[in-house]
Tab-separated table of C-alpha atoms and ligand atoms in Angstrom:
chain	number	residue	atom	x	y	z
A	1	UNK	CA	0.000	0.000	0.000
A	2	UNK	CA	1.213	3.155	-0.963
A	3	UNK	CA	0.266	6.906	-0.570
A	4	UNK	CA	-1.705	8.989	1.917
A	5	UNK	CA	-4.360	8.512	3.739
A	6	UNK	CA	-6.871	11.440	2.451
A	7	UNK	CA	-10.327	9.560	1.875
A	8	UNK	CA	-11.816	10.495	-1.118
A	9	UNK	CA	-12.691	14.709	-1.791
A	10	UNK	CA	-15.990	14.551	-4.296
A	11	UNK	CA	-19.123	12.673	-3.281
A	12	UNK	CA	-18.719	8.896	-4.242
A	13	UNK	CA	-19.870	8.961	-8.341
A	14	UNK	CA	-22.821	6.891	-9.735
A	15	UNK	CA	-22.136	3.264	-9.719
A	16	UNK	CA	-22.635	0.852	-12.494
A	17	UNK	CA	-21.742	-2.974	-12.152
A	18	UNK	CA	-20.143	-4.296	-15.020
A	19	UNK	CA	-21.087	-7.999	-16.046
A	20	UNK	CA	-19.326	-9.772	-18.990
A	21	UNK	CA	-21.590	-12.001	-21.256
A	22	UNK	CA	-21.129	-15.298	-22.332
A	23	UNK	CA	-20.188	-14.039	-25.323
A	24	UNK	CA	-18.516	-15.016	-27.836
A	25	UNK	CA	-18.594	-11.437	-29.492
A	26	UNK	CA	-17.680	-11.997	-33.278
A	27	UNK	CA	-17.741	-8.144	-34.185
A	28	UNK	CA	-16.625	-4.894	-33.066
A	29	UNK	CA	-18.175	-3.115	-29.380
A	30	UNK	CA	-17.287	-0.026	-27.901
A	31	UNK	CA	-18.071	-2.165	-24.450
A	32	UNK	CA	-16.283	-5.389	-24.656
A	33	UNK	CA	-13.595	-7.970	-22.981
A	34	UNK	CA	-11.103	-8.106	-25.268
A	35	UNK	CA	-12.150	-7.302	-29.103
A	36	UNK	CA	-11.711	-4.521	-31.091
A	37	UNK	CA	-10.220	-1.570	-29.130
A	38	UNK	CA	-11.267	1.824	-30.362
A	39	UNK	CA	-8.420	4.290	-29.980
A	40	UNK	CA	-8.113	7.814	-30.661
A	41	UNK	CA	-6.652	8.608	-34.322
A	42	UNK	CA	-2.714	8.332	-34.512
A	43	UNK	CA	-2.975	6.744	-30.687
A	44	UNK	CA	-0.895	2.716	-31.784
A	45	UNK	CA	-1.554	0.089	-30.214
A	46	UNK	CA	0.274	-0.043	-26.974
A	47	UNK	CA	3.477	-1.612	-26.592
A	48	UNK	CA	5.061	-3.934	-23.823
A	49	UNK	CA	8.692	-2.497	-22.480
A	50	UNK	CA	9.434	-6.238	-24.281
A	51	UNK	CA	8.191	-5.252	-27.339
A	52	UNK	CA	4.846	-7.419	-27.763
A	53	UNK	CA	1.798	-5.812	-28.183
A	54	UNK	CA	-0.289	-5.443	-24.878
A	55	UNK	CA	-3.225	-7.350	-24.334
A	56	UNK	CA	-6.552	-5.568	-24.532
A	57	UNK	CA	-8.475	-6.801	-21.386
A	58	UNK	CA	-11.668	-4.706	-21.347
A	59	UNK	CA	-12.803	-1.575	-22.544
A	60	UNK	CA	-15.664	0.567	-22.061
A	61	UNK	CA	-17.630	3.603	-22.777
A	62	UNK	CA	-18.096	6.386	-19.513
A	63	UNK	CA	-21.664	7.385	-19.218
A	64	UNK	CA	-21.973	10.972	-18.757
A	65	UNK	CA	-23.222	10.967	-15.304
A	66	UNK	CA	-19.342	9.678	-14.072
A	67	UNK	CA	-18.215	13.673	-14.367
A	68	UNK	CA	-15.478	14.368	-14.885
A	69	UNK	CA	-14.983	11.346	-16.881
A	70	UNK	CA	-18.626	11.116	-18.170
A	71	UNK	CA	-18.419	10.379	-22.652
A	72	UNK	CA	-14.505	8.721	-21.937
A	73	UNK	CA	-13.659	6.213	-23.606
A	74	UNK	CA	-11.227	3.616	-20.698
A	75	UNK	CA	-9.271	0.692	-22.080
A	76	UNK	CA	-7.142	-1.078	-19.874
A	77	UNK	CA	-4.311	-3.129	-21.290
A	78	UNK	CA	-1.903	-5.553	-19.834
A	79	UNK	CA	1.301	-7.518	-21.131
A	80	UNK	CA	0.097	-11.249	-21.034
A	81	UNK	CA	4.028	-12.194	-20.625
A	82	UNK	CA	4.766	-10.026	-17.615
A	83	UNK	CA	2.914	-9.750	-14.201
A	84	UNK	CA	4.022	-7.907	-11.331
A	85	UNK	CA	2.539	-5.142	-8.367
A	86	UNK	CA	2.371	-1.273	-9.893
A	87	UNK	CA	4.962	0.617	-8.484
A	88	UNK	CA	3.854	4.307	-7.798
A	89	UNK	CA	7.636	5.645	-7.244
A	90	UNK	CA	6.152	8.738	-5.867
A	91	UNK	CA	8.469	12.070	-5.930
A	92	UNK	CA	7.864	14.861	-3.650
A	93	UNK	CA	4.431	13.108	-3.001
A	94	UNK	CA	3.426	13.305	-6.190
A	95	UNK	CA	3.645	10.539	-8.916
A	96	UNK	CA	6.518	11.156	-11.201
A	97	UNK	CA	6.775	12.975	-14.285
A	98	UNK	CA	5.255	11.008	-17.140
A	99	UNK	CA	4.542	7.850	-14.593
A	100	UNK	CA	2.926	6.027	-17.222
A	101	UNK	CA	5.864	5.285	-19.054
A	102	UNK	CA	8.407	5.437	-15.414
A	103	UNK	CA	10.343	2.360	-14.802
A	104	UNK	CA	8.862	-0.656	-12.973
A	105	UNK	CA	11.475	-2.232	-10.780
A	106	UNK	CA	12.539	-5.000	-11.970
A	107	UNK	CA	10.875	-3.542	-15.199
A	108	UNK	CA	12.048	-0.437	-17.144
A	109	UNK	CA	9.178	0.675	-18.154
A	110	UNK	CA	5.287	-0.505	-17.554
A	111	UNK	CA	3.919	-3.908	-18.712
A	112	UNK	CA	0.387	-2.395	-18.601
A	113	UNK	CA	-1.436	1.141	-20.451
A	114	UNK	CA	-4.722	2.731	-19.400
A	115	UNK	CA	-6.072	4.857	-21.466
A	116	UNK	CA	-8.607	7.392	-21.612
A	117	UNK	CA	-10.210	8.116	-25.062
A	118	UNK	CA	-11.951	10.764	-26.146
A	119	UNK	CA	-12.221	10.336	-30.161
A	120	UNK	CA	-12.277	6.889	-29.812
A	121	UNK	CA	-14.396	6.803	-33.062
A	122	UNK	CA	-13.449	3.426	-35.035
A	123	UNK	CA	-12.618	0.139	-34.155
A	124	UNK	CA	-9.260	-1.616	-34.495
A	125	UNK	CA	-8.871	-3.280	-37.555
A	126	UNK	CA	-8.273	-6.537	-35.944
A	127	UNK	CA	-9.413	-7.910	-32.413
A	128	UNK	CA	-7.009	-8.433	-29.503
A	129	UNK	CA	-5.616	-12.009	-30.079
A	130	UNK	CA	-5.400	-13.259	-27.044
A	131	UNK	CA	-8.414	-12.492	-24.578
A	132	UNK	CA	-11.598	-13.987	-25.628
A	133	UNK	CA	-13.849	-11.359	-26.783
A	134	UNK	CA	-17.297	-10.903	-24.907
A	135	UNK	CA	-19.498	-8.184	-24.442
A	136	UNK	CA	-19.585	-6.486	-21.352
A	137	UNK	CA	-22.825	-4.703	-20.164
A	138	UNK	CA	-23.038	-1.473	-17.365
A	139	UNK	CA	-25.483	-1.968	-14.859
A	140	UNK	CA	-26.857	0.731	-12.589
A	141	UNK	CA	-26.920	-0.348	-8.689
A	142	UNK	CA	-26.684	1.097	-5.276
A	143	UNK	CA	-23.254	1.110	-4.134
A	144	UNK	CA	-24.360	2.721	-0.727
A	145	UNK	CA	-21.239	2.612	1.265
A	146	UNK	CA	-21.190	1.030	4.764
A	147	UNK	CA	-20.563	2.959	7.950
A	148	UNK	CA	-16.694	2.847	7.283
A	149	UNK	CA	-17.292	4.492	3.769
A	150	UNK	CA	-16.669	1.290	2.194
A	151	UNK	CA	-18.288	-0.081	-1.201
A	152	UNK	CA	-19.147	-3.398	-2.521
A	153	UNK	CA	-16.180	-5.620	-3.651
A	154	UNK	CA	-17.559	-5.525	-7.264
A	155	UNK	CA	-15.778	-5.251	-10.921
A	156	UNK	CA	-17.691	-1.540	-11.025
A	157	UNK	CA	-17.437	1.724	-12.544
A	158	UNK	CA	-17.633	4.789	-9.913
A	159	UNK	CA	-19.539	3.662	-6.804
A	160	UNK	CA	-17.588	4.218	-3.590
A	161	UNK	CA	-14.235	1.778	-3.917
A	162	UNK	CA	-14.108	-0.965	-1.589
A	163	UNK	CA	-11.069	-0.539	-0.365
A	164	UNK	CA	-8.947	-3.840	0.824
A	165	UNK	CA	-5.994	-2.071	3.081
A	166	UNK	CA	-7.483	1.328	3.270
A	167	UNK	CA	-8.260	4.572	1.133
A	168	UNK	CA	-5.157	5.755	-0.995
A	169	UNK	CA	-4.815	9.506	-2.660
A	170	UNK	CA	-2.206	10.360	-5.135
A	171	UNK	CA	-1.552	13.551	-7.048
A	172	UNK	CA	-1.306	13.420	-10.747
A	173	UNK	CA	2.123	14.746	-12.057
A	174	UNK	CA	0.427	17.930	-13.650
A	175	UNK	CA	-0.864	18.467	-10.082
A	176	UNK	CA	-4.192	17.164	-10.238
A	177	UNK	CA	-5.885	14.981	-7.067
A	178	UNK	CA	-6.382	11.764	-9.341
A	179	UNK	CA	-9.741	10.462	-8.569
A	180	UNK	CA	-11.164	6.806	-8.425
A	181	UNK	CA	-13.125	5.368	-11.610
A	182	UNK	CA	-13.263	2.124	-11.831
A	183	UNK	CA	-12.583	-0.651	-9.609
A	184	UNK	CA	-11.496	-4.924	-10.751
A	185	UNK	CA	-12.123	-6.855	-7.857
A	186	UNK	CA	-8.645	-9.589	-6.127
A	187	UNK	CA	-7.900	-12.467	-8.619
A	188	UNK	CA	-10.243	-11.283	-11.271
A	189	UNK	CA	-9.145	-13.655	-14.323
A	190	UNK	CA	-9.688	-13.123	-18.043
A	191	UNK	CA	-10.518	-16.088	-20.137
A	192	UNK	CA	-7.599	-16.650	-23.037
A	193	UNK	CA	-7.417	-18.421	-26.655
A	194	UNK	CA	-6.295	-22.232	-25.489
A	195	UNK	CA	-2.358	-22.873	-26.352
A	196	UNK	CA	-0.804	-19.884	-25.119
A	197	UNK	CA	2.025	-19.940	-22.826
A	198	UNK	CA	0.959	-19.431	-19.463
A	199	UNK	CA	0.838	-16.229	-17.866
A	200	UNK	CA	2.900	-16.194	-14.900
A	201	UNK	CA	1.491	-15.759	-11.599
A	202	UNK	CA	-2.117	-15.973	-13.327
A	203	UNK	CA	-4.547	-18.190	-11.344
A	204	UNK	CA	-5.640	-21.117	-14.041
A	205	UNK	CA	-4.814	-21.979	-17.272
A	206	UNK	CA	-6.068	-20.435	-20.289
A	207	UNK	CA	-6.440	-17.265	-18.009
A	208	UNK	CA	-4.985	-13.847	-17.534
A	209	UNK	CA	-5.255	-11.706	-14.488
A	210	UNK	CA	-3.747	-8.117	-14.033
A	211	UNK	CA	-1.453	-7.020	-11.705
A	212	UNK	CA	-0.528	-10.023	-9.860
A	213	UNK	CA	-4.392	-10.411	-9.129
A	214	UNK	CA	-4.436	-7.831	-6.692
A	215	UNK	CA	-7.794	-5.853	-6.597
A	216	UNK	CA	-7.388	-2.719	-8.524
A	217	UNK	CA	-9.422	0.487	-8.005
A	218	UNK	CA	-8.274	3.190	-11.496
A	219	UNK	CA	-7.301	6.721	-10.512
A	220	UNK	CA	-7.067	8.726	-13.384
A	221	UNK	CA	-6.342	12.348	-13.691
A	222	UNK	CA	-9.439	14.837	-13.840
A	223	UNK	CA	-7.514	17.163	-16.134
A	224	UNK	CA	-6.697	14.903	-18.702
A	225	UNK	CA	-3.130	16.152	-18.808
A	226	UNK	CA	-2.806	12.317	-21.134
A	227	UNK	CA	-4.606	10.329	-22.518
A	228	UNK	CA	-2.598	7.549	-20.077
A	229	UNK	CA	-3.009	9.718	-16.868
A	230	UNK	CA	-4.721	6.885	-15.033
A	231	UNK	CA	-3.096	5.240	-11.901
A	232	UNK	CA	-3.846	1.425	-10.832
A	233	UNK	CA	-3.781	1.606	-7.230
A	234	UNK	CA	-3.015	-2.051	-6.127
A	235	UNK	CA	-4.217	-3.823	-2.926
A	236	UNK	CA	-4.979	-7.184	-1.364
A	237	UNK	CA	-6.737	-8.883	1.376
B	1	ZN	ZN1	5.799	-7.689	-21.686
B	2	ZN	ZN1	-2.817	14.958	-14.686
């Protein structure tokens, strides 16, 4: 755990669960598992520190009542051959310069991107090979938090995060307070095309999990200062 202990500034945002289908999806979906990323023109594919393209693990469109993220487009992509904890290597208490593309001991750079789109107009041209493509679906719910301002342990968008080892704050590099969007519950595994070598650390075959499988809960910058201004705060239980 990493950061300061500030509790979260705004009112917690509207929450939406989101639920992945049985699938399979067999054409482009702004809201998907895997599939066809949309990307903002001239925004490539993005790249491992290894060189292989990044899996695409979900993606999904913002509604506009999530201000100030509300019409975004997130997609959250991690290397299926590397697996470790994010690293926030804070400076001065802020996350450093350009900290989407800072080193990740033992790494030299990030085996993961996040990205916020917002001209996200046209699908990829092909579909991420790896993760199965399904469609994911928002759902609206209640994510009242409890008396110790805690939400449900759900793969959500806004709600109140649940929290495993306690509220974390960070400030964006530009000097924004980064603010929570999205949260993947602990051990959350993505189904994968059989045959592929094993991710390591991942949980089963023919799976991929992010981040080691610690629960992540998405900070991303209110400003926008990048399109990759998102940080994945990691936790366990
Ligand atoms: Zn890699
Ligand atoms: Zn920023």
């Amino acid at each position: 755990m990493n950061g300061q202990d500030a509790g979260n500034p705004r009112a917690a945002l509207p929450a939406h669960a989101i639920e992945v289908g049985a699938g399979p999806l067999d054409r482009p979906a702004r809201d998907s598992v895997g599939g066809w990323p949309f990307l903002d023109p001239g925004q490539e594919w993005p790249v491992c520190f290894c060189g292989e393209r990044l899996a695409l693990f979900f993606q999904l469109d913002v509604p506009a009542d999530l201000e100030p993220f509300g019409g975004d487009h997130l997609l959250v992509f991690h290397c299926g051959a590397h697996n470790e904890a994010a690293d926030p290597g804070l400076a001065g208490g802020r996350l450093v310069p350009r900290y989407w593309d800072a080193p990740q001991p033992p790494y030299p750079r990030p085996f993961w991107r996040i990205l916020l789109q917002r001209q996200a107009d046209l699908p990829a041209a092909e579909p991420e090979p790896s993760v199965c493509a399904l469609p994911l679906t928002l759902r609206p719910f209640d994510d009242a938090p409890d008396p110790r301002g805690i939400g449900a342990q759900e793969f959500k968008l806004g709600g109140t995060p649940s929290w495993a080892q306690g509220p974390e704050s960070y400030t964006c590099a530009c000097g924004a307070g980064l603010e929570y969007l999205c949260q993947v519950p602990e051990y959350t595994e993505f189904a994968v095309r059989p045959g592929l070598p094993e991710q390591p650390y991942s949980v089963g075959a023919d799976t991929y999990g992010l981040f080691l499988g610690n629960e992540i809960y998405l900070m991303a910058c209110p400003a926008h200062c990048d399109p990759a201004a998102v940080w994945p705060v990691n936790q366990h239980f």
